[in-house]
mmCIF file of the N, C-alpha and C atoms, coordinates in Angstrom:
data_MODEL
# 
_entry.id   MODEL 
# 
loop_
_atom_site.group_PDB 
_atom_site.id 
_atom_site.type_symbol 
_atom_site.label_atom_id 
_atom_site.label_alt_id 
_atom_site.label_comp_id 
_atom_site.label_asym_id 
_atom_site.label_entity_id 
_atom_site.label_seq_id 
_atom_site.pdbx_PDB_ins_code 
_atom_site.Cartn_x 
_atom_site.Cartn_y 
_atom_site.Cartn_z 
_atom_site.occupancy 
_atom_site.B_iso_or_equiv 
_atom_site.pdbx_formal_charge 
_atom_site.auth_seq_id 
_atom_site.auth_comp_id 
_atom_site.auth_asym_id 
_atom_site.auth_atom_id 
_atom_site.pdbx_PDB_model_num 
ATOM 1   N N  . MET A 1 1  ? 10.456  -13.190 6.073   1.00 0.00 ? 1  MET A N  1 
ATOM 2   C CA . MET A 1 1  ? 10.841  -12.109 6.948   1.00 0.00 ? 1  MET A CA 1 
ATOM 3   C C  . MET A 1 1  ? 9.691   -11.847 7.927   1.00 0.00 ? 1  MET A C  1 
ATOM 4   N N  . LYS A 1 2  ? 10.032  -11.699 9.187   1.00 0.00 ? 2  LYS A N  1 
ATOM 5   C CA . LYS A 1 2  ? 9.029   -11.438 10.210  1.00 0.00 ? 2  LYS A CA 1 
ATOM 6   C C  . LYS A 1 2  ? 8.620   -9.971  10.191  1.00 0.00 ? 2  LYS A C  1 
ATOM 7   N N  . THR A 1 3  ? 7.423   -9.726  10.669  1.00 0.00 ? 3  THR A N  1 
ATOM 8   C CA . THR A 1 3  ? 6.882   -8.366  10.688  1.00 0.00 ? 3  THR A CA 1 
ATOM 9   C C  . THR A 1 3  ? 7.804   -7.414  11.430  1.00 0.00 ? 3  THR A C  1 
ATOM 10  N N  . LYS A 1 4  ? 8.309   -7.836  12.571  1.00 0.00 ? 4  LYS A N  1 
ATOM 11  C CA . LYS A 1 4  ? 9.186   -6.986  13.380  1.00 0.00 ? 4  LYS A CA 1 
ATOM 12  C C  . LYS A 1 4  ? 10.441  -6.594  12.598  1.00 0.00 ? 4  LYS A C  1 
ATOM 13  N N  . GLU A 1 5  ? 11.016  -7.560  11.879  1.00 0.00 ? 5  GLU A N  1 
ATOM 14  C CA . GLU A 1 5  ? 12.218  -7.286  11.076  1.00 0.00 ? 5  GLU A CA 1 
ATOM 15  C C  . GLU A 1 5  ? 11.895  -6.326  9.935   1.00 0.00 ? 5  GLU A C  1 
ATOM 16  N N  . LEU A 1 6  ? 10.764  -6.546  9.310   1.00 0.00 ? 6  LEU A N  1 
ATOM 17  C CA . LEU A 1 6  ? 10.342  -5.684  8.211   1.00 0.00 ? 6  LEU A CA 1 
ATOM 18  C C  . LEU A 1 6  ? 10.137  -4.250  8.701   1.00 0.00 ? 6  LEU A C  1 
ATOM 19  N N  . LEU A 1 7  ? 9.461   -4.103  9.837   1.00 0.00 ? 7  LEU A N  1 
ATOM 20  C CA . LEU A 1 7  ? 9.241   -2.772  10.404  1.00 0.00 ? 7  LEU A CA 1 
ATOM 21  C C  . LEU A 1 7  ? 10.557  -2.091  10.758  1.00 0.00 ? 7  LEU A C  1 
ATOM 22  N N  . GLN A 1 8  ? 11.519  -2.855  11.246  1.00 0.00 ? 8  GLN A N  1 
ATOM 23  C CA . GLN A 1 8  ? 12.830  -2.291  11.573  1.00 0.00 ? 8  GLN A CA 1 
ATOM 24  C C  . GLN A 1 8  ? 13.505  -1.760  10.311  1.00 0.00 ? 8  GLN A C  1 
ATOM 25  N N  . GLU A 1 9  ? 13.466  -2.545  9.246   1.00 0.00 ? 9  GLU A N  1 
ATOM 26  C CA . GLU A 1 9  ? 14.071  -2.104  7.981   1.00 0.00 ? 9  GLU A CA 1 
ATOM 27  C C  . GLU A 1 9  ? 13.372  -0.860  7.447   1.00 0.00 ? 9  GLU A C  1 
ATOM 28  N N  . ILE A 1 10 ? 12.057  -0.860  7.516   1.00 0.00 ? 10 ILE A N  1 
ATOM 29  C CA . ILE A 1 10 ? 11.289  0.285   7.027   1.00 0.00 ? 10 ILE A CA 1 
ATOM 30  C C  . ILE A 1 10 ? 11.620  1.538   7.826   1.00 0.00 ? 10 ILE A C  1 
ATOM 31  N N  . SER A 1 11 ? 11.759  1.401   9.137   1.00 0.00 ? 11 SER A N  1 
ATOM 32  C CA . SER A 1 11 ? 12.038  2.566   9.985   1.00 0.00 ? 11 SER A CA 1 
ATOM 33  C C  . SER A 1 11 ? 13.387  3.200   9.664   1.00 0.00 ? 11 SER A C  1 
ATOM 34  N N  . GLU A 1 12 ? 14.257  2.470   9.011   1.00 0.00 ? 12 GLU A N  1 
ATOM 35  C CA . GLU A 1 12 ? 15.579  2.990   8.657   1.00 0.00 ? 12 GLU A CA 1 
ATOM 36  C C  . GLU A 1 12 ? 15.588  3.696   7.297   1.00 0.00 ? 12 GLU A C  1 
ATOM 37  N N  . LEU A 1 13 ? 14.486  3.620   6.569   1.00 0.00 ? 13 LEU A N  1 
ATOM 38  C CA . LEU A 1 13 ? 14.392  4.297   5.273   1.00 0.00 ? 13 LEU A CA 1 
ATOM 39  C C  . LEU A 1 13 ? 14.237  5.802   5.474   1.00 0.00 ? 13 LEU A C  1 
ATOM 40  N N  . PRO A 1 14 ? 14.617  6.589   4.462   1.00 0.00 ? 14 PRO A N  1 
ATOM 41  C CA . PRO A 1 14 ? 14.393  8.040   4.543   1.00 0.00 ? 14 PRO A CA 1 
ATOM 42  C C  . PRO A 1 14 ? 12.895  8.341   4.660   1.00 0.00 ? 14 PRO A C  1 
ATOM 43  N N  . THR A 1 15 ? 12.572  9.445   5.299   1.00 0.00 ? 15 THR A N  1 
ATOM 44  C CA . THR A 1 15 ? 11.177  9.827   5.546   1.00 0.00 ? 15 THR A CA 1 
ATOM 45  C C  . THR A 1 15 ? 10.338  9.819   4.279   1.00 0.00 ? 15 THR A C  1 
ATOM 46  N N  . GLU A 1 16 ? 10.859  10.411  3.216   1.00 0.00 ? 16 GLU A N  1 
ATOM 47  C CA . GLU A 1 16 ? 10.098  10.489  1.967   1.00 0.00 ? 16 GLU A CA 1 
ATOM 48  C C  . GLU A 1 16 ? 9.770   9.096   1.431   1.00 0.00 ? 16 GLU A C  1 
ATOM 49  N N  . MET A 1 17 ? 10.711  8.188   1.531   1.00 0.00 ? 17 MET A N  1 
ATOM 50  C CA . MET A 1 17 ? 10.496  6.831   1.035   1.00 0.00 ? 17 MET A CA 1 
ATOM 51  C C  . MET A 1 17 ? 9.470   6.095   1.907   1.00 0.00 ? 17 MET A C  1 
ATOM 52  N N  . ARG A 1 18 ? 9.523   6.313   3.234   1.00 0.00 ? 18 ARG A N  1 
ATOM 53  C CA . ARG A 1 18 ? 8.540   5.689   4.131   1.00 0.00 ? 18 ARG A CA 1 
ATOM 54  C C  . ARG A 1 18 ? 7.139   6.209   3.835   1.00 0.00 ? 18 ARG A C  1 
ATOM 55  N N  . ALA A 1 19 ? 7.038   7.507   3.559   1.00 0.00 ? 19 ALA A N  1 
ATOM 56  C CA . ALA A 1 19 ? 5.733   8.095   3.243   1.00 0.00 ? 19 ALA A CA 1 
ATOM 57  C C  . ALA A 1 19 ? 5.174   7.488   1.963   1.00 0.00 ? 19 ALA A C  1 
ATOM 58  N N  . LYS A 1 20 ? 6.027   7.337   0.962   1.00 0.00 ? 20 LYS A N  1 
ATOM 59  C CA . LYS A 1 20 ? 5.582   6.749   -0.310  1.00 0.00 ? 20 LYS A CA 1 
ATOM 60  C C  . LYS A 1 20 ? 5.148   5.295   -0.095  1.00 0.00 ? 20 LYS A C  1 
ATOM 61  N N  . LEU A 1 21 ? 5.916   4.564   0.686   1.00 0.00 ? 21 LEU A N  1 
ATOM 62  C CA . LEU A 1 21 ? 5.584   3.172   0.979   1.00 0.00 ? 21 LEU A CA 1 
ATOM 63  C C  . LEU A 1 21 ? 4.245   3.086   1.719   1.00 0.00 ? 21 LEU A C  1 
ATOM 64  N N  . ALA A 1 22 ? 4.041   3.961   2.698   1.00 0.00 ? 22 ALA A N  1 
ATOM 65  C CA . ALA A 1 22 ? 2.780   3.977   3.446   1.00 0.00 ? 22 ALA A CA 1 
ATOM 66  C C  . ALA A 1 22 ? 1.610   4.261   2.511   1.00 0.00 ? 22 ALA A C  1 
ATOM 67  N N  . ASP A 1 23 ? 1.804   5.203   1.599   1.00 0.00 ? 23 ASP A N  1 
ATOM 68  C CA . ASP A 1 23 ? 0.751   5.536   0.638   1.00 0.00 ? 23 ASP A CA 1 
ATOM 69  C C  . ASP A 1 23 ? 0.410   4.331   -0.231  1.00 0.00 ? 23 ASP A C  1 
ATOM 70  N N  . GLU A 1 24 ? 1.429   3.641   -0.707  1.00 0.00 ? 24 GLU A N  1 
ATOM 71  C CA . GLU A 1 24 ? 1.194   2.464   -1.554  1.00 0.00 ? 24 GLU A CA 1 
ATOM 72  C C  . GLU A 1 24 ? 0.465   1.361   -0.784  1.00 0.00 ? 24 GLU A C  1 
ATOM 73  N N  . ILE A 1 25 ? 0.837   1.166   0.479   1.00 0.00 ? 25 ILE A N  1 
ATOM 74  C CA . ILE A 1 25 ? 0.168   0.144   1.296   1.00 0.00 ? 25 ILE A CA 1 
ATOM 75  C C  . ILE A 1 25 ? -1.299  0.513   1.500   1.00 0.00 ? 25 ILE A C  1 
ATOM 76  N N  . LEU A 1 26 ? -1.557  1.786   1.810   1.00 0.00 ? 26 LEU A N  1 
ATOM 77  C CA . LEU A 1 26 ? -2.943  2.232   2.002   1.00 0.00 ? 26 LEU A CA 1 
ATOM 78  C C  . LEU A 1 26 ? -3.768  2.062   0.734   1.00 0.00 ? 26 LEU A C  1 
ATOM 79  N N  . ARG A 1 27 ? -3.152  2.272   -0.410  1.00 0.00 ? 27 ARG A N  1 
ATOM 80  C CA . ARG A 1 27 ? -3.872  2.098   -1.678  1.00 0.00 ? 27 ARG A CA 1 
ATOM 81  C C  . ARG A 1 27 ? -4.319  0.646   -1.873  1.00 0.00 ? 27 ARG A C  1 
ATOM 82  N N  . THR A 1 28 ? -3.549  -0.309  -1.348  1.00 0.00 ? 28 THR A N  1 
ATOM 83  C CA . THR A 1 28 ? -3.952  -1.712  -1.478  1.00 0.00 ? 28 THR A CA 1 
ATOM 84  C C  . THR A 1 28 ? -5.137  -2.027  -0.579  1.00 0.00 ? 28 THR A C  1 
ATOM 85  N N  . LEU A 1 29 ? -5.304  -1.260  0.495   1.00 0.00 ? 29 LEU A N  1 
ATOM 86  C CA . LEU A 1 29 ? -6.422  -1.478  1.407   1.00 0.00 ? 29 LEU A CA 1 
ATOM 87  C C  . LEU A 1 29 ? -7.705  -0.841  0.893   1.00 0.00 ? 29 LEU A C  1 
ATOM 88  N N  . ASN A 1 30 ? -7.549  0.253   0.158   1.00 0.00 ? 30 ASN A N  1 
ATOM 89  C CA . ASN A 1 30 ? -8.707  0.987   -0.331  1.00 0.00 ? 30 ASN A CA 1 
ATOM 90  C C  . ASN A 1 30 ? -8.427  1.465   -1.754  1.00 0.00 ? 30 ASN A C  1 
ATOM 91  N N  . PRO A 1 31 ? -8.428  0.534   -2.706  1.00 0.00 ? 31 PRO A N  1 
ATOM 92  C CA . PRO A 1 31 ? -8.100  0.927   -4.080  1.00 0.00 ? 31 PRO A CA 1 
ATOM 93  C C  . PRO A 1 31 ? -9.128  1.901   -4.658  1.00 0.00 ? 31 PRO A C  1 
ATOM 94  N N  . THR A 1 32 ? -8.629  2.837   -5.451  1.00 0.00 ? 32 THR A N  1 
ATOM 95  C CA . THR A 1 32 ? -9.525  3.804   -6.084  1.00 0.00 ? 32 THR A CA 1 
ATOM 96  C C  . THR A 1 32 ? -9.829  3.357   -7.507  1.00 0.00 ? 32 THR A C  1 
ATOM 97  N N  . LYS A 1 33 ? -10.898 3.904   -8.028  1.00 0.00 ? 33 LYS A N  1 
ATOM 98  C CA . LYS A 1 33 ? -11.270 3.609   -9.406  1.00 0.00 ? 33 LYS A CA 1 
ATOM 99  C C  . LYS A 1 33 ? -10.648 4.678   -10.300 1.00 0.00 ? 33 LYS A C  1 
ATOM 100 N N  . PRO A 1 34 ? -10.108 4.285   -11.447 1.00 0.00 ? 34 PRO A N  1 
ATOM 101 C CA . PRO A 1 34 ? -9.473  5.258   -12.348 1.00 0.00 ? 34 PRO A CA 1 
ATOM 102 C C  . PRO A 1 34 ? -10.375 6.430   -12.707 1.00 0.00 ? 34 PRO A C  1 
ATOM 103 N N  . GLU A 1 35 ? -11.673 6.175   -12.892 1.00 0.00 ? 35 GLU A N  1 
ATOM 104 C CA . GLU A 1 35 ? -12.573 7.271   -13.265 1.00 0.00 ? 35 GLU A CA 1 
ATOM 105 C C  . GLU A 1 35 ? -12.717 8.292   -12.131 1.00 0.00 ? 35 GLU A C  1 
ATOM 106 N N  . ILE A 1 36 ? -12.629 7.822   -10.894 1.00 0.00 ? 36 ILE A N  1 
ATOM 107 C CA . ILE A 1 36 ? -12.690 8.747   -9.758  1.00 0.00 ? 36 ILE A CA 1 
ATOM 108 C C  . ILE A 1 36 ? -11.407 9.566   -9.693  1.00 0.00 ? 36 ILE A C  1 
ATOM 109 N N  . ASP A 1 37 ? -10.266 8.902   -9.884  1.00 0.00 ? 37 ASP A N  1 
ATOM 110 C CA . ASP A 1 37 ? -8.986  9.620   -9.915  1.00 0.00 ? 37 ASP A CA 1 
ATOM 111 C C  . ASP A 1 37 ? -9.000  10.692  -10.992 1.00 0.00 ? 37 ASP A C  1 
ATOM 112 N N  . GLN A 1 38 ? -9.493  10.351  -12.171 1.00 0.00 ? 38 GLN A N  1 
ATOM 113 C CA . GLN A 1 38 ? -9.532  11.313  -13.275 1.00 0.00 ? 38 GLN A CA 1 
ATOM 114 C C  . GLN A 1 38 ? -10.455 12.484  -12.952 1.00 0.00 ? 38 GLN A C  1 
ATOM 115 N N  . ALA A 1 39 ? -11.570 12.201  -12.307 1.00 0.00 ? 39 ALA A N  1 
ATOM 116 C CA . ALA A 1 39 ? -12.503 13.269  -11.931 1.00 0.00 ? 39 ALA A CA 1 
ATOM 117 C C  . ALA A 1 39 ? -11.844 14.232  -10.945 1.00 0.00 ? 39 ALA A C  1 
ATOM 118 N N  . TRP A 1 40 ? -11.076 13.685  -9.995  1.00 0.00 ? 40 TRP A N  1 
ATOM 119 C CA . TRP A 1 40 ? -10.390 14.545  -9.031  1.00 0.00 ? 40 TRP A CA 1 
ATOM 120 C C  . TRP A 1 40 ? -9.287  15.355  -9.702  1.00 0.00 ? 40 TRP A C  1 
ATOM 121 N N  . ILE A 1 41 ? -8.575  14.748  -10.617 1.00 0.00 ? 41 ILE A N  1 
ATOM 122 C CA . ILE A 1 41 ? -7.523  15.475  -11.343 1.00 0.00 ? 41 ILE A CA 1 
ATOM 123 C C  . ILE A 1 41 ? -8.138  16.647  -12.096 1.00 0.00 ? 41 ILE A C  1 
ATOM 124 N N  . LYS A 1 42 ? -9.256  16.401  -12.760 1.00 0.00 ? 42 LYS A N  1 
ATOM 125 C CA . LYS A 1 42 ? -9.944  17.461  -13.501 1.00 0.00 ? 42 LYS A CA 1 
ATOM 126 C C  . LYS A 1 42 ? -10.390 18.575  -12.553 1.00 0.00 ? 42 LYS A C  1 
ATOM 127 N N  . GLU A 1 43 ? -10.944 18.196  -11.412 1.00 0.00 ? 43 GLU A N  1 
ATOM 128 C CA . GLU A 1 43 ? -11.402 19.174  -10.419 1.00 0.00 ? 43 GLU A CA 1 
ATOM 129 C C  . GLU A 1 43 ? -10.236 20.032  -9.919  1.00 0.00 ? 43 GLU A C  1 
ATOM 130 N N  . VAL A 1 44 ? -9.125  19.397  -9.614  1.00 0.00 ? 44 VAL A N  1 
ATOM 131 C CA . VAL A 1 44 ? -7.948  20.133  -9.131  1.00 0.00 ? 44 VAL A CA 1 
ATOM 132 C C  . VAL A 1 44 ? -7.441  21.091  -10.198 1.00 0.00 ? 44 VAL A C  1 
ATOM 133 N N  . GLU A 1 45 ? -7.387  20.623  -11.434 1.00 0.00 ? 45 GLU A N  1 
ATOM 134 C CA . GLU A 1 45 ? -6.933  21.489  -12.528 1.00 0.00 ? 45 GLU A CA 1 
ATOM 135 C C  . GLU A 1 45 ? -7.845  22.702  -12.680 1.00 0.00 ? 45 GLU A C  1 
ATOM 136 N N  . GLN A 1 46 ? -9.164  22.491  -12.546 1.00 0.00 ? 46 GLN A N  1 
ATOM 137 C CA . GLN A 1 46 ? -10.119 23.604  -12.649 1.00 0.00 ? 46 GLN A CA 1 
ATOM 138 C C  . GLN A 1 46 ? -9.935  24.592  -11.500 1.00 0.00 ? 46 GLN A C  1 
ATOM 139 N N  . ARG A 1 47 ? -9.686  24.071  -10.311 1.00 0.00 ? 47 ARG A N  1 
ATOM 140 C CA . ARG A 1 47 ? -9.485  24.951  -9.157  1.00 0.00 ? 47 ARG A CA 1 
ATOM 141 C C  . ARG A 1 47 ? -8.201  25.761  -9.298  1.00 0.00 ? 47 ARG A C  1 
ATOM 142 N N  . ILE A 1 48 ? -7.142  25.133  -9.787  1.00 0.00 ? 48 ILE A N  1 
ATOM 143 C CA . ILE A 1 48 ? -5.881  25.849  -10.004 1.00 0.00 ? 48 ILE A CA 1 
ATOM 144 C C  . ILE A 1 48 ? -6.082  26.957  -11.025 1.00 0.00 ? 48 ILE A C  1 
ATOM 145 N N  . LYS A 1 49 ? -6.753  26.634  -12.119 1.00 0.00 ? 49 LYS A N  1 
ATOM 146 C CA . LYS A 1 49 ? -7.002  27.626  -13.167 1.00 0.00 ? 49 LYS A CA 1 
ATOM 147 C C  . LYS A 1 49 ? -7.819  28.791  -12.615 1.00 0.00 ? 49 LYS A C  1 
ATOM 148 N N  . SER A 1 50 ? -8.849  28.484  -11.858 1.00 0.00 ? 50 SER A N  1 
ATOM 149 C CA . SER A 1 50 ? -9.690  29.516  -11.259 1.00 0.00 ? 50 SER A CA 1 
ATOM 150 C C  . SER A 1 50 ? -8.869  30.414  -10.331 1.00 0.00 ? 50 SER A C  1 
ATOM 151 N N  . PHE A 1 51 ? -7.984  29.812  -9.555  1.00 0.00 ? 51 PHE A N  1 
ATOM 152 C CA . PHE A 1 51 ? -7.125  30.582  -8.651  1.00 0.00 ? 51 PHE A CA 1 
ATOM 153 C C  . PHE A 1 51 ? -6.175  31.477  -9.438  1.00 0.00 ? 51 PHE A C  1 
ATOM 154 N N  . GLU A 1 52 ? -5.532  30.896  -10.444 1.00 0.00 ? 52 GLU A N  1 
ATOM 155 C CA . GLU A 1 52 ? -4.565  31.656  -11.245 1.00 0.00 ? 52 GLU A CA 1 
ATOM 156 C C  . GLU A 1 52 ? -5.222  32.816  -11.987 1.00 0.00 ? 52 GLU A C  1 
ATOM 157 N N  . GLU A 1 53 ? -6.481  32.656  -12.354 1.00 0.00 ? 53 GLU A N  1 
ATOM 158 C CA . GLU A 1 53 ? -7.213  33.712  -13.061 1.00 0.00 ? 53 GLU A CA 1 
ATOM 159 C C  . GLU A 1 53 ? -7.866  34.706  -12.099 1.00 0.00 ? 53 GLU A C  1 
ATOM 160 N N  . GLY A 1 54 ? -7.680  34.499  -10.811 1.00 0.00 ? 54 GLY A N  1 
ATOM 161 C CA . GLY A 1 54 ? -8.228  35.420  -9.820  1.00 0.00 ? 54 GLY A CA 1 
ATOM 162 C C  . GLY A 1 54 ? -9.719  35.278  -9.586  1.00 0.00 ? 54 GLY A C  1 
ATOM 163 N N  . ARG A 1 55 ? -10.291 34.153  -9.971  1.00 0.00 ? 55 ARG A N  1 
ATOM 164 C CA . ARG A 1 55 ? -11.736 33.946  -9.814  1.00 0.00 ? 55 ARG A CA 1 
ATOM 165 C C  . ARG A 1 55 ? -12.090 33.218  -8.520  1.00 0.00 ? 55 ARG A C  1 
ATOM 166 N N  . SER A 1 56 ? -11.077 32.850  -7.751  1.00 0.00 ? 56 SER A N  1 
ATOM 167 C CA . SER A 1 56 ? -11.326 32.126  -6.503  1.00 0.00 ? 56 SER A CA 1 
ATOM 168 C C  . SER A 1 56 ? -10.934 32.984  -5.308  1.00 0.00 ? 56 SER A C  1 
ATOM 169 N N  . LYS A 1 57 ? -11.738 32.903  -4.277  1.00 0.00 ? 57 LYS A N  1 
ATOM 170 C CA . LYS A 1 57 ? -11.411 33.589  -3.033  1.00 0.00 ? 57 LYS A CA 1 
ATOM 171 C C  . LYS A 1 57 ? -10.656 32.590  -2.160  1.00 0.00 ? 57 LYS A C  1 
ATOM 172 N N  . THR A 1 58 ? -9.515  33.005  -1.662  1.00 0.00 ? 58 THR A N  1 
ATOM 173 C CA . THR A 1 58 ? -8.745  32.120  -0.792  1.00 0.00 ? 58 THR A CA 1 
ATOM 174 C C  . THR A 1 58 ? -8.898  32.569  0.655   1.00 0.00 ? 58 THR A C  1 
ATOM 175 N N  . ILE A 1 59 ? -8.722  31.627  1.555   1.00 0.00 ? 59 ILE A N  1 
ATOM 176 C CA . ILE A 1 59 ? -8.809  31.903  2.988   1.00 0.00 ? 59 ILE A CA 1 
ATOM 177 C C  . ILE A 1 59 ? -7.493  31.453  3.612   1.00 0.00 ? 59 ILE A C  1 
ATOM 178 N N  . PRO A 1 60 ? -6.850  32.337  4.379   1.00 0.00 ? 60 PRO A N  1 
ATOM 179 C CA . PRO A 1 60 ? -5.586  31.955  5.020   1.00 0.00 ? 60 PRO A CA 1 
ATOM 180 C C  . PRO A 1 60 ? -5.771  30.725  5.915   1.00 0.00 ? 60 PRO A C  1 
ATOM 181 N N  . GLY A 1 61 ? -4.780  29.851  5.903   1.00 0.00 ? 61 GLY A N  1 
ATOM 182 C CA . GLY A 1 61 ? -4.843  28.622  6.693   1.00 0.00 ? 61 GLY A CA 1 
ATOM 183 C C  . GLY A 1 61 ? -5.113  28.877  8.163   1.00 0.00 ? 61 GLY A C  1 
ATOM 184 N N  . GLU A 1 62 ? -4.466  29.917  8.725   1.00 0.00 ? 62 GLU A N  1 
ATOM 185 C CA . GLU A 1 62 ? -4.663  30.236  10.143  1.00 0.00 ? 62 GLU A CA 1 
ATOM 186 C C  . GLU A 1 62 ? -6.140  30.491  10.447  1.00 0.00 ? 62 GLU A C  1 
ATOM 187 N N  . GLU A 1 63 ? -6.800  31.202  9.546   1.00 0.00 ? 63 GLU A N  1 
ATOM 188 C CA . GLU A 1 63 ? -8.222  31.511  9.728   1.00 0.00 ? 63 GLU A CA 1 
ATOM 189 C C  . GLU A 1 63 ? -9.064  30.237  9.676   1.00 0.00 ? 63 GLU A C  1 
ATOM 190 N N  . VAL A 1 64 ? -8.741  29.355  8.762   1.00 0.00 ? 64 VAL A N  1 
ATOM 191 C CA . VAL A 1 64 ? -9.475  28.094  8.623   1.00 0.00 ? 64 VAL A CA 1 
ATOM 192 C C  . VAL A 1 64 ? -9.334  27.256  9.888   1.00 0.00 ? 64 VAL A C  1 
ATOM 193 N N  . PHE A 1 65 ? -8.097  27.122  10.380  1.00 0.00 ? 65 PHE A N  1 
ATOM 194 C CA . PHE A 1 65 ? -7.870  26.300  11.570  1.00 0.00 ? 65 PHE A CA 1 
ATOM 195 C C  . PHE A 1 65 ? -8.500  26.922  12.814  1.00 0.00 ? 65 PHE A C  1 
ATOM 196 N N  . GLN A 1 66 ? -8.477  28.259  12.905  1.00 0.00 ? 66 GLN A N  1 
ATOM 197 C CA . GLN A 1 66 ? -9.098  28.939  14.033  1.00 0.00 ? 66 GLN A CA 1 
ATOM 198 C C  . GLN A 1 66 ? -10.606 28.679  14.038  1.00 0.00 ? 66 GLN A C  1 
ATOM 199 N N  . LYS A 1 67 ? -11.213 28.789  12.877  1.00 0.00 ? 67 LYS A N  1 
ATOM 200 C CA . LYS A 1 67 ? -12.658 28.555  12.764  1.00 0.00 ? 67 LYS A CA 1 
ATOM 201 C C  . LYS A 1 67 ? -12.992 27.090  13.083  1.00 0.00 ? 67 LYS A C  1 
ATOM 202 N N  . ALA A 1 68 ? -12.179 26.173  12.589  1.00 0.00 ? 68 ALA A N  1 
ATOM 203 C CA . ALA A 1 68 ? -12.397 24.750  12.863  1.00 0.00 ? 68 ALA A CA 1 
ATOM 204 C C  . ALA A 1 68 ? -12.299 24.478  14.361  1.00 0.00 ? 68 ALA A C  1 
ATOM 205 N N  . GLU A 1 69 ? -11.326 25.103  15.012  1.00 0.00 ? 69 GLU A N  1 
ATOM 206 C CA . GLU A 1 69 ? -11.154 24.935  16.452  1.00 0.00 ? 69 GLU A CA 1 
ATOM 207 C C  . GLU A 1 69 ? -12.383 25.439  17.206  1.00 0.00 ? 69 GLU A C  1 
ATOM 208 N N  . GLU A 1 70 ? -12.911 26.582  16.774  1.00 0.00 ? 70 GLU A N  1 
ATOM 209 C CA . GLU A 1 70 ? -14.112 27.145  17.404  1.00 0.00 ? 70 GLU A CA 1 
ATOM 210 C C  . GLU A 1 70 ? -15.299 26.193  17.257  1.00 0.00 ? 70 GLU A C  1 
ATOM 211 N N  . ILE A 1 71 ? -15.440 25.610  16.089  1.00 0.00 ? 71 ILE A N  1 
ATOM 212 C CA . ILE A 1 71 ? -16.547 24.676  15.842  1.00 0.00 ? 71 ILE A CA 1 
ATOM 213 C C  . ILE A 1 71 ? -16.404 23.437  16.717  1.00 0.00 ? 71 ILE A C  1 
ATOM 214 N N  . ILE A 1 72 ? -15.195 22.939  16.832  1.00 0.00 ? 72 ILE A N  1 
ATOM 215 C CA . ILE A 1 72 ? -14.954 21.728  17.634  1.00 0.00 ? 72 ILE A CA 1 
ATOM 216 C C  . ILE A 1 72 ? -15.256 21.980  19.107  1.00 0.00 ? 72 ILE A C  1 
ATOM 217 N N  . LYS A 1 73 ? -14.937 23.173  19.588  1.00 0.00 ? 73 LYS A N  1 
ATOM 218 C CA . LYS A 1 73 ? -15.151 23.505  21.002  1.00 0.00 ? 73 LYS A CA 1 
ATOM 219 C C  . LYS A 1 73 ? -16.626 23.649  21.366  1.00 0.00 ? 73 LYS A C  1 
ATOM 220 N N  . GLN A 1 74 ? -17.488 23.836  20.383  1.00 0.00 ? 74 GLN A N  1 
ATOM 221 C CA . GLN A 1 74 ? -18.922 24.044  20.667  1.00 0.00 ? 74 GLN A CA 1 
ATOM 222 C C  . GLN A 1 74 ? -19.576 22.805  21.196  1.00 0.00 ? 74 GLN A C  1 
# 
């Protein structure tokens, strides 16, 4: 199958399926190590727990993007 034909078939897939396919392709270009994945999973679980227990300060997304925009403009 030629690349052009493959891309045409892929473009006809549902968005969610294309996103999953793109993720899988990217993983083949930059494979992760299981120990790194596990470390990130542990970190995320700790952050969720901290948030649920009220020990984390959250910042609204709008505020984060506004601040980032200000930094970029400097």
